[in-house]
Coordinates of N, CA and C in Angstrom, one line a residue:
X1 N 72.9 -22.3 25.9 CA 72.2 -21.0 25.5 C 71.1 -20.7 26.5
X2 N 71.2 -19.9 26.9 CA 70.3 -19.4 28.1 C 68.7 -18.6 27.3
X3 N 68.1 -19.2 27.4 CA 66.7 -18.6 27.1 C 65.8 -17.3 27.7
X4 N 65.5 -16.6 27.0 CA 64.5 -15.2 27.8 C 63.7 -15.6 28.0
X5 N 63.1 -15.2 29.3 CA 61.9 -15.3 29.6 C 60.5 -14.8 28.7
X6 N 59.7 -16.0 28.3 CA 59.1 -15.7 27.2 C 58.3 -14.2 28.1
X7 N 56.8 -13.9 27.0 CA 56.5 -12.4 27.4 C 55.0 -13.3 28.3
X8 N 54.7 -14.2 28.1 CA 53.3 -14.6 29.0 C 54.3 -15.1 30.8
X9 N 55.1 -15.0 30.7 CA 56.2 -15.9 32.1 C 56.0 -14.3 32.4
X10 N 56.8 -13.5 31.6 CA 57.2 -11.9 32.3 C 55.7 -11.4 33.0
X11 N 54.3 -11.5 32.0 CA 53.5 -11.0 32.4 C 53.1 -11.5 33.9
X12 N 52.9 -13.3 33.8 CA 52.6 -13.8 35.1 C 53.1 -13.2 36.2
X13 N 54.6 -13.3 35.9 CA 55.4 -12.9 37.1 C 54.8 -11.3 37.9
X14 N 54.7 -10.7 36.4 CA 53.9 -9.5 37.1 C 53.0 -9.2 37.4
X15 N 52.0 -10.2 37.1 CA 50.7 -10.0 37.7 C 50.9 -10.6 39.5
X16 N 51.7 -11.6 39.6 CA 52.0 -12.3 40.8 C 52.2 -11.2 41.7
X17 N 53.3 -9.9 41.2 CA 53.8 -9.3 42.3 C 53.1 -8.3 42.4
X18 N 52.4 -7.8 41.4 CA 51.0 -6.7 41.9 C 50.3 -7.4 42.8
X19 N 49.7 -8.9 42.7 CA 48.7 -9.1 43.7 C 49.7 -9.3 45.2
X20 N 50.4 -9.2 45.0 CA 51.1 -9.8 46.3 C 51.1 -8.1 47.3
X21 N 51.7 -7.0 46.7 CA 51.4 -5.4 46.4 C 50.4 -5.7 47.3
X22 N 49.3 -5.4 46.6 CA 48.3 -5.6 46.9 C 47.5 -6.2 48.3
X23 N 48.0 -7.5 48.6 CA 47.7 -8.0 49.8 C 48.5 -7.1 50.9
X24 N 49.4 -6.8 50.7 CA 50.5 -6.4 51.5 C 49.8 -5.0 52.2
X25 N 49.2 -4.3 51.1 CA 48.9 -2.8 51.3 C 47.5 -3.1 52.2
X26 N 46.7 -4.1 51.8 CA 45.5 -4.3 52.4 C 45.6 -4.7 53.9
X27 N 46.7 -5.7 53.5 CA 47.2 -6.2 55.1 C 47.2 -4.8 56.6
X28 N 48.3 -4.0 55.8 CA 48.5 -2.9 56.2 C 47.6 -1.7 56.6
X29 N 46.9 -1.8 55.7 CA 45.4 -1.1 55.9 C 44.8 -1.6 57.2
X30 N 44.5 -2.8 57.4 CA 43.9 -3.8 57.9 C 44.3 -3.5 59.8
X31 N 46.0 -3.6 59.6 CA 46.2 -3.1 60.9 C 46.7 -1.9 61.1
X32 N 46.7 -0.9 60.7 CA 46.4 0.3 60.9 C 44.6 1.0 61.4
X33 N 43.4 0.2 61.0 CA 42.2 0.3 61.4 C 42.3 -0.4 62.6
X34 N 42.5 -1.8 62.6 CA 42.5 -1.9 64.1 C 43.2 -1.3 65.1
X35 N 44.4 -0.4 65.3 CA 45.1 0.0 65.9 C 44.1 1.3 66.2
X36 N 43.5 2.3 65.1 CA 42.8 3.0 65.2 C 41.7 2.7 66.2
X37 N 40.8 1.9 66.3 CA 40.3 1.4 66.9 C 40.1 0.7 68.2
X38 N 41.7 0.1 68.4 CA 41.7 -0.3 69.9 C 42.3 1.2 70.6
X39 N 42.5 2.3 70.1 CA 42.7 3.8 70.5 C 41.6 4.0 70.8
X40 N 40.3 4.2 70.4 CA 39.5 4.6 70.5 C 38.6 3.8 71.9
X41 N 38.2 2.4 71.6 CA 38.6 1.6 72.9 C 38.8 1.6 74.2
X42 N 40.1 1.8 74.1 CA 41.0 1.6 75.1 C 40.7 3.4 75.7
X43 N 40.5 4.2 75.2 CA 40.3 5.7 75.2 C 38.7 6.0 76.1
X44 N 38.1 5.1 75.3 CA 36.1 5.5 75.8 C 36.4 4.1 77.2
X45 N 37.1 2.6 77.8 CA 36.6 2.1 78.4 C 37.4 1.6 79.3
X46 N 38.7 2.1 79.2 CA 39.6 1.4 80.0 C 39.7 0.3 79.6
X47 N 41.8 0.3 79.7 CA 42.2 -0.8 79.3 C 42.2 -2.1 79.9
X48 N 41.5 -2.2 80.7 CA 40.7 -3.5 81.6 C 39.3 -3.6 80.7
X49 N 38.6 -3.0 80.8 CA 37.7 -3.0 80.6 C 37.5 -3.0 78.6
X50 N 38.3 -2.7 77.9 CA 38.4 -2.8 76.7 C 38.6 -4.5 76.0
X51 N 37.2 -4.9 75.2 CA 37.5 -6.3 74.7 C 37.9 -6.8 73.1
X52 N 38.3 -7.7 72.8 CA 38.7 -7.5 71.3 C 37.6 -7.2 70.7
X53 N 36.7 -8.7 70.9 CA 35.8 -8.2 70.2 C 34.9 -7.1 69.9
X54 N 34.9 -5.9 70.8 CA 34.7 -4.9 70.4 C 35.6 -3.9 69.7
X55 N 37.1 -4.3 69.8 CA 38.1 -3.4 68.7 C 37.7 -4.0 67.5
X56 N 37.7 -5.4 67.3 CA 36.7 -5.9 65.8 C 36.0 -5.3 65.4
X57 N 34.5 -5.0 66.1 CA 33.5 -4.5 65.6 C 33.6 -3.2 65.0
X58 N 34.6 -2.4 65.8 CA 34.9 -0.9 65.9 C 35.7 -0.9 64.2
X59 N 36.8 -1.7 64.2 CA 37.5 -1.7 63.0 C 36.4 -2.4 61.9
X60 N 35.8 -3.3 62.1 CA 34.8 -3.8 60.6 C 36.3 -4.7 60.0
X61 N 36.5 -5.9 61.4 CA 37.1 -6.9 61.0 C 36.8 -8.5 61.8
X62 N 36.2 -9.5 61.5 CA 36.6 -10.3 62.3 C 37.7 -10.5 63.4
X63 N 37.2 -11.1 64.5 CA 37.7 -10.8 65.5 C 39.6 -11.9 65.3
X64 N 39.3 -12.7 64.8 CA 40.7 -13.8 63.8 C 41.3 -13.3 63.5
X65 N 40.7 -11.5 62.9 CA 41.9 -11.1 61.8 C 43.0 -10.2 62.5
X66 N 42.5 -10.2 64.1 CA 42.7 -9.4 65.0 C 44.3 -10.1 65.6
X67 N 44.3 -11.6 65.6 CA 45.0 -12.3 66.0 C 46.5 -12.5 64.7
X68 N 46.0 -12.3 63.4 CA 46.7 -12.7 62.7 C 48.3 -11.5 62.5
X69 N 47.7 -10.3 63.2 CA 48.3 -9.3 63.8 C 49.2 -9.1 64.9
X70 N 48.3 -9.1 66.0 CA 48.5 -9.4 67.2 C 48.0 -10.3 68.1
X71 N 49.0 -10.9 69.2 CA 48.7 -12.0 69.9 C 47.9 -12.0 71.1
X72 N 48.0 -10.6 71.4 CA 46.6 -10.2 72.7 C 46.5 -8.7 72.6
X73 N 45.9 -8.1 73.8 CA 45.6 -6.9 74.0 C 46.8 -5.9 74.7
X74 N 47.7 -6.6 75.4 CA 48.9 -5.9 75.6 C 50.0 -5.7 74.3
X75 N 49.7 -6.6 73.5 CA 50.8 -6.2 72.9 C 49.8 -5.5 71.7
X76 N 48.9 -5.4 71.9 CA 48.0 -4.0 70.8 C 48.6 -2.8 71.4
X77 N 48.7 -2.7 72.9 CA 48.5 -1.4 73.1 C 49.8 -0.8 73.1
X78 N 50.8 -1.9 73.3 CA 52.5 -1.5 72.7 C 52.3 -1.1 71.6
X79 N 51.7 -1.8 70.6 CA 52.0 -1.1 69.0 C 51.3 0.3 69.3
X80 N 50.2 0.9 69.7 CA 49.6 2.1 69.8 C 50.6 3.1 70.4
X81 N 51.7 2.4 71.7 CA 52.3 3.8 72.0 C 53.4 3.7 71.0
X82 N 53.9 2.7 70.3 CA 55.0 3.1 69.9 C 54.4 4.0 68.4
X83 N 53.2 3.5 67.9 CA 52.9 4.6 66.8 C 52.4 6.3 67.0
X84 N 51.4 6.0 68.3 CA 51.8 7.3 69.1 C 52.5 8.4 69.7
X85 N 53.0 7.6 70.4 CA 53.2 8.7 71.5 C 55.8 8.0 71.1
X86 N 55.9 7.1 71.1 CA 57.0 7.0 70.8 C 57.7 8.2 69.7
X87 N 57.1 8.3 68.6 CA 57.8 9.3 67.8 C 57.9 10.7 68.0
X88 N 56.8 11.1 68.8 CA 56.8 12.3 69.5 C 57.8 12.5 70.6
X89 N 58.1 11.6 71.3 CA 59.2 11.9 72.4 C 60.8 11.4 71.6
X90 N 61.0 10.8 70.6 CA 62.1 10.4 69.5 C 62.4 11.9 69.1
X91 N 61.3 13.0 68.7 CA 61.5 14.4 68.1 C 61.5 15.2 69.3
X92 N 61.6 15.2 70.2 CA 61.7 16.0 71.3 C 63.0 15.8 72.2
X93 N 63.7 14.7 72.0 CA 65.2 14.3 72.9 C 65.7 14.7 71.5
X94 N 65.6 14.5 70.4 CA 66.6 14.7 69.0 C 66.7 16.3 69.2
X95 N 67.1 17.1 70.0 CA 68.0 18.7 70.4 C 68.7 19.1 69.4
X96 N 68.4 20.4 69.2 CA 69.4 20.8 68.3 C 70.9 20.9 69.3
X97 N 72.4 21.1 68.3 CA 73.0 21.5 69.3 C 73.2 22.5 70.2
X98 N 73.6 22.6 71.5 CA 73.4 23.4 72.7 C 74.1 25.0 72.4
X99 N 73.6 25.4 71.2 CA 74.1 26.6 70.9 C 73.5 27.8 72.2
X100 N 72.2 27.8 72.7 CA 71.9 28.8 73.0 C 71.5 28.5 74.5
X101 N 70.8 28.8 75.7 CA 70.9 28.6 76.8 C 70.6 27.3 77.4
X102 N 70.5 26.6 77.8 CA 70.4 25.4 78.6 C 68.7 25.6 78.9
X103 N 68.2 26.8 79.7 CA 66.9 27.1 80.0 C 65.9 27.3 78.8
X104 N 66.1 27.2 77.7 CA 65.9 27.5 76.3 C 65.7 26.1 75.5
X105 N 66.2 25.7 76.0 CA 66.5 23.9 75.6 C 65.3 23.1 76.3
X106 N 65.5 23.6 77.5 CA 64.6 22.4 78.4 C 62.9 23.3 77.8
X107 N 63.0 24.5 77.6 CA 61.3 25.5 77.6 C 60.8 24.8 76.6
X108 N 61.5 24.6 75.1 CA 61.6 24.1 74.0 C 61.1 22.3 73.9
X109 N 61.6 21.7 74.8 CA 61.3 20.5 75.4 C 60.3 20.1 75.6
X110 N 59.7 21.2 76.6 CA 58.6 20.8 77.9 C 57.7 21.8 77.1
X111 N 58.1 22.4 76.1 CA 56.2 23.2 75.8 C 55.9 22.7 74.4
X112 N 57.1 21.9 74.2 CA 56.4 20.9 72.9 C 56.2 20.2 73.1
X113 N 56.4 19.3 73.8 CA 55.4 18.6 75.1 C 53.9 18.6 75.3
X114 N 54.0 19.7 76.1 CA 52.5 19.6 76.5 C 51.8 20.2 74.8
X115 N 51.9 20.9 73.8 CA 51.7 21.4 72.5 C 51.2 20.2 71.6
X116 N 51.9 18.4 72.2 CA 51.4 17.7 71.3 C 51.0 16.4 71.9
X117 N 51.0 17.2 73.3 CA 50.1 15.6 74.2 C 48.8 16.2 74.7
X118 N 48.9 17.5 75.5 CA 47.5 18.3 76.0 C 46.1 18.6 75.4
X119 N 45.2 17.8 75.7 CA 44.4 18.0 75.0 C 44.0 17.4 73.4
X120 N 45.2 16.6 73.3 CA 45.0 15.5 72.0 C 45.1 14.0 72.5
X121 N 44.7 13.0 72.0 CA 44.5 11.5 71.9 C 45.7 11.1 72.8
X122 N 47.0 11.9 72.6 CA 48.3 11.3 73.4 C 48.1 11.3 74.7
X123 N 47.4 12.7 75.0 CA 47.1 13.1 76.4 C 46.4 11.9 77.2
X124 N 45.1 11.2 76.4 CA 44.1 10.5 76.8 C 44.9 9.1 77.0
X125 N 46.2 8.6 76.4 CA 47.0 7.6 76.5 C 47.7 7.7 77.7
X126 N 48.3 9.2 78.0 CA 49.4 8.7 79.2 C 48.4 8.9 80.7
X127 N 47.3 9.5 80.8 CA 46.5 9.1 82.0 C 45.6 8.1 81.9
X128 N 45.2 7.1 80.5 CA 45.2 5.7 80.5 C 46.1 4.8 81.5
X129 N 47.2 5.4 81.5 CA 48.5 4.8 81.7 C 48.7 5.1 83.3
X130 N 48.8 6.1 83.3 CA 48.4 6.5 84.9 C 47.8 5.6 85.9
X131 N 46.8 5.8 85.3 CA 45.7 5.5 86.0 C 45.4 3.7 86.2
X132 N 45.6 3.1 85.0 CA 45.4 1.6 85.2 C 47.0 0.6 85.1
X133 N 48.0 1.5 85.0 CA 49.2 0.8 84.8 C 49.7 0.0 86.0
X134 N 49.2 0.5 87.3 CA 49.6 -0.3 88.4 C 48.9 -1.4 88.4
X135 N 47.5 -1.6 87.8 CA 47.0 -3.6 87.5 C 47.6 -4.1 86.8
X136 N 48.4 -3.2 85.5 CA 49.2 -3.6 84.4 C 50.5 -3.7 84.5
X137 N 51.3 -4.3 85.3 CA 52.7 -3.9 85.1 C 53.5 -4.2 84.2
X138 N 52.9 -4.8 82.7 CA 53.6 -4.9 81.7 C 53.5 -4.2 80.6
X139 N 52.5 -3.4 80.9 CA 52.2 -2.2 80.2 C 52.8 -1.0 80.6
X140 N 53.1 -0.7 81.9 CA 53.8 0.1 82.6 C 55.4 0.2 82.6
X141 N 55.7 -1.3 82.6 CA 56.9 -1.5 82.1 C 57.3 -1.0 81.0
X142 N 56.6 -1.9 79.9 CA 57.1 -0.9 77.9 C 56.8 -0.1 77.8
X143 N 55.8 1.2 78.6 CA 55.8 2.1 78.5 C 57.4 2.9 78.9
X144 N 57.7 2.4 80.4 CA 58.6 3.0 80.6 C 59.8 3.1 80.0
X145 N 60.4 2.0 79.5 CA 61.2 2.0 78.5 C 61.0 2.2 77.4
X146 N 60.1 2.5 76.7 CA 59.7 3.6 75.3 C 59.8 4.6 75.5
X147 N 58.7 4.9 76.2 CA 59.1 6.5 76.5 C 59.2 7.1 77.8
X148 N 59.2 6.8 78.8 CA 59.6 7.8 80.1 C 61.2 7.8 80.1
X149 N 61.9 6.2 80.2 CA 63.1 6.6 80.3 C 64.0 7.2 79.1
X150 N 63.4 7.7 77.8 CA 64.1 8.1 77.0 C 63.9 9.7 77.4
X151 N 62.7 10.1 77.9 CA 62.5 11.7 78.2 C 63.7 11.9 79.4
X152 N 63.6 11.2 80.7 CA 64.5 11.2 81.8 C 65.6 11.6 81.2
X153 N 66.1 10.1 80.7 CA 67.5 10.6 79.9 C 68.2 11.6 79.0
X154 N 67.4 12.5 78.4 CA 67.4 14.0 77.8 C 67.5 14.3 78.2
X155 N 66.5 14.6 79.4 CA 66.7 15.8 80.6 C 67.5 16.0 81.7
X156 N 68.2 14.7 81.9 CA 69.5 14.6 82.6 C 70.6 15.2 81.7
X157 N 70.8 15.1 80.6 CA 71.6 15.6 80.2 C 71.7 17.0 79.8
X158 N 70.2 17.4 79.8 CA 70.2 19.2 79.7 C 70.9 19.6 80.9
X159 N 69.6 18.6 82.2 CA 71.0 19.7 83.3 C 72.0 19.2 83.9
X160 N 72.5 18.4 83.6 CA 74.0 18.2 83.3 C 75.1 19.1 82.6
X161 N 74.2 19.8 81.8 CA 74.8 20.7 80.8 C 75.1 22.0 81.3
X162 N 73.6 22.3 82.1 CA 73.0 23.5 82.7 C 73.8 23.5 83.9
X163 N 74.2 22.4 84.6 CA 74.9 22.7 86.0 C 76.4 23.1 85.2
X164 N 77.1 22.4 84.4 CA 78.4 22.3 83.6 C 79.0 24.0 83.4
X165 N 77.3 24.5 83.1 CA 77.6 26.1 82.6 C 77.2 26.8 83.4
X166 N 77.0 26.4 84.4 CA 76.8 27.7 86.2 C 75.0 27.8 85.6
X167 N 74.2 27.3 84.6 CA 72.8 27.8 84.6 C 72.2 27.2 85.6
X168 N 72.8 26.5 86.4 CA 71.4 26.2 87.2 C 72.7 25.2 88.3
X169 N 72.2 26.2 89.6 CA 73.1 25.9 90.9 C 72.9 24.6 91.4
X170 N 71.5 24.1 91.4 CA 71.8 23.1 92.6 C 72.0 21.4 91.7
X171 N 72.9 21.6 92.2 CA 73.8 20.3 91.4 C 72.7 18.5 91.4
X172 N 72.2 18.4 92.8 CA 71.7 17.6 92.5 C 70.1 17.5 91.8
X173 N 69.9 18.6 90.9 CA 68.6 18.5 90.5 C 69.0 17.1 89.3
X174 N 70.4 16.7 89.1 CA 70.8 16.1 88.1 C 70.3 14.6 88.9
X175 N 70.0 14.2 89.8 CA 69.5 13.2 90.6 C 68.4 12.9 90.3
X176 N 67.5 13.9 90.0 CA 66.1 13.7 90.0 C 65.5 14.6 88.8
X177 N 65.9 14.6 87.7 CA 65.3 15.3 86.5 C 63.5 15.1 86.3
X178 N 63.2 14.4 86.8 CA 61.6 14.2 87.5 C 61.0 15.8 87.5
X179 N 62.1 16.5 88.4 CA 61.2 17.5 89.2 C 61.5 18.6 87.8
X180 N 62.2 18.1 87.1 CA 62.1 19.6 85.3 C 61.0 19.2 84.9
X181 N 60.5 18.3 84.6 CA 59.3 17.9 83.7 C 58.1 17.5 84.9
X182 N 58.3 18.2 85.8 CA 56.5 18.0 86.4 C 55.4 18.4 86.3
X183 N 56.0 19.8 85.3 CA 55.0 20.6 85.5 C 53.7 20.2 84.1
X184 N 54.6 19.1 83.1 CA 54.2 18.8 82.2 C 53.1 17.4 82.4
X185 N 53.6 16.9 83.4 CA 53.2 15.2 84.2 C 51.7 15.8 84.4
X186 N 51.9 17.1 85.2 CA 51.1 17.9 86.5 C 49.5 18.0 85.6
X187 N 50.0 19.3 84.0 CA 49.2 19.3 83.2 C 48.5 18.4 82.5
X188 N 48.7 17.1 82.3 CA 48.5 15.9 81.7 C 47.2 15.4 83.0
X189 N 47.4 15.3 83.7 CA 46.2 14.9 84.4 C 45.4 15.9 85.3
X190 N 45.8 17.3 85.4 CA 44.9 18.5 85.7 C 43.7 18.3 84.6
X191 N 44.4 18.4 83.1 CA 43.5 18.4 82.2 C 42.0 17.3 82.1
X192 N 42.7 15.9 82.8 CA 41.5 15.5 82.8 C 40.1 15.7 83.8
X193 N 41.0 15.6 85.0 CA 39.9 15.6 86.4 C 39.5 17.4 86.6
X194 N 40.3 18.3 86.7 CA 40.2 19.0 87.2 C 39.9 20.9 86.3
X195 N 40.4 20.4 84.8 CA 40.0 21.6 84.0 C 38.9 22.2 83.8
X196 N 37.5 21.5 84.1 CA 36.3 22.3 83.8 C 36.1 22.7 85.2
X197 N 36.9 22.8 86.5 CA 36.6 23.3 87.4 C 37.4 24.7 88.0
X198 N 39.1 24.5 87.2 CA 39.9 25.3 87.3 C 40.7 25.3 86.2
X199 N 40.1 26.1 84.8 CA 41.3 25.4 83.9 C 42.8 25.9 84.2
X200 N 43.8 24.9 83.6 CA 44.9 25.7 84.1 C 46.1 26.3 82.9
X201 N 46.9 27.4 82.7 CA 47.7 27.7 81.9 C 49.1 26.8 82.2
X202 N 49.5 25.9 81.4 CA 50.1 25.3 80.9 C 51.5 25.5 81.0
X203 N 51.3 26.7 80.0 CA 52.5 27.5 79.5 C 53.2 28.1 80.3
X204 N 52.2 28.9 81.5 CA 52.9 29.8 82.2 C 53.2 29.1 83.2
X205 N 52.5 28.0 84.2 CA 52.9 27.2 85.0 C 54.5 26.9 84.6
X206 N 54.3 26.5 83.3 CA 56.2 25.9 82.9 C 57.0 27.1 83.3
X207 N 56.6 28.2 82.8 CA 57.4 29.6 82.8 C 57.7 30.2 84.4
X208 N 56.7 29.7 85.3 CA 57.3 30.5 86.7 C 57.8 29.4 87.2
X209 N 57.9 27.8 86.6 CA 58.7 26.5 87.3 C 60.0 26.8 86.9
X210 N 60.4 27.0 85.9 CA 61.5 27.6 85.5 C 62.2 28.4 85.6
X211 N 61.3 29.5 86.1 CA 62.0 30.8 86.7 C 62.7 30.7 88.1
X212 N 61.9 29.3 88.6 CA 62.4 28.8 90.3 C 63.8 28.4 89.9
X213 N 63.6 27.4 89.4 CA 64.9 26.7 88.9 C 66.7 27.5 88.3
X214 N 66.0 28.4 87.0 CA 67.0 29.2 86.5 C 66.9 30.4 86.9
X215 N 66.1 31.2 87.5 CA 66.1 32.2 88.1 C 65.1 32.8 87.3
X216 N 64.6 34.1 87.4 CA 63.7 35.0 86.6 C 64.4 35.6 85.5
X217 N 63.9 35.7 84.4 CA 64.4 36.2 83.1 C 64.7 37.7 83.1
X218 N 65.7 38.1 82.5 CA 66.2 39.8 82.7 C 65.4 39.8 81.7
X219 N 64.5 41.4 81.3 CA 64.1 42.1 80.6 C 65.0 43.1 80.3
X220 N 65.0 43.9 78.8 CA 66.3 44.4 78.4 C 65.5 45.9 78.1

């Protein structure tokens, strides 16, 4: 005869798994602040110059608890792009299907793009990245394979698409999809060094790079 679990076993058990809940959520809490913090960091000091112990301080965690997380400072700053800047370029290759022009696709691309990197925290990550990734080449590296080579690879296949359908003549721009999204690279670090001396429009920059490429747009 198999016995029920009396009601003080049921209760334990449940008190067990709330507290366990509980640690889990805090845990999480825990490295979500530091993550917040080695952003901010890594943002005000360069990522050379950024130390734990001051993402500790910044988060209001011992610097231990820092470890129990993460094993160093590169692999902090991997978790930051993939909670950053990864999901944003995940929603920008995810295309609807190619119902409407090829030129329409890539505008869509590249001005949502700059719409959620320019001038926000993301922006301040990829000329982080710029700028100190050649002392870093292992940061330069996971960057590149999180996100540059997944944008490349989108945009190869727009004009792949766009040469397929006579939108866009010169066949080998499919060699170098670099030169579709420059104008977005371009903006990303105009914004930092050079905006309060010339700011620059963004938008329309993309709009007459485009007009080179696909030609100028008929008005009706």
């Amino acid at each position: 005869m198999i016995k029920k679990p009396t009601k003080s076993a049921t209760s334990s058990a449940s008190s067990e798994g709330a507290a366990a809940s509980n640690r889990a959520t805090r845990a999480a809490e825990r490295r979500a602040a530091i993550v917040e913090a080695a952003m901010e960091e890594f943002i005000t000091r360069g990522f050379a110059a950024t130390r734990l112990d001051d993402i500790a301080k910044r988060a209001g965690v011992a610097k231990g608890t820092i470890y129990l997380h993460f094993k160093d400072k590169e692999s902090m700053f991997e978790e930051l792009v993939r909670i950053v800047i990864v999901p944003v370029v995940a929603r920008l290759t995810a295309l609807p299907p190619p119902v409407g022009s090829v030129r329409d696709l890539i505008e869509a691309f590249a001005g949502n793009f700059l719409k959620e990197v320019i001038g926000t925290r993301r922006g301040d990550l990829v000329r982080l990245i710029v700028a100190e990734g050649p002392r870093f080449p292992s940061v330069a590296d996971f960057y590149y394979r999180e996100v540059v080579s997944r944008g490349i690879a989108g945009m190869r296949t727009l004009i792949e698409l766009g040469i397929a359908r006579g939108e866009i003549r010169e066949k080998d721009l499919a060699r170098y999809p670099q030169i579709m999204i420059a104008p977005a690279m371009i903006a990303v670090i105009w914004q930092s060094l050079f905006a309060r001396h010339a700011p620059l429009d963004a938008q329309d920059m993309l709009r007459v790079h485009l007009d080179l490429i696909f030609g100028e747009r008929r008005t009706t």
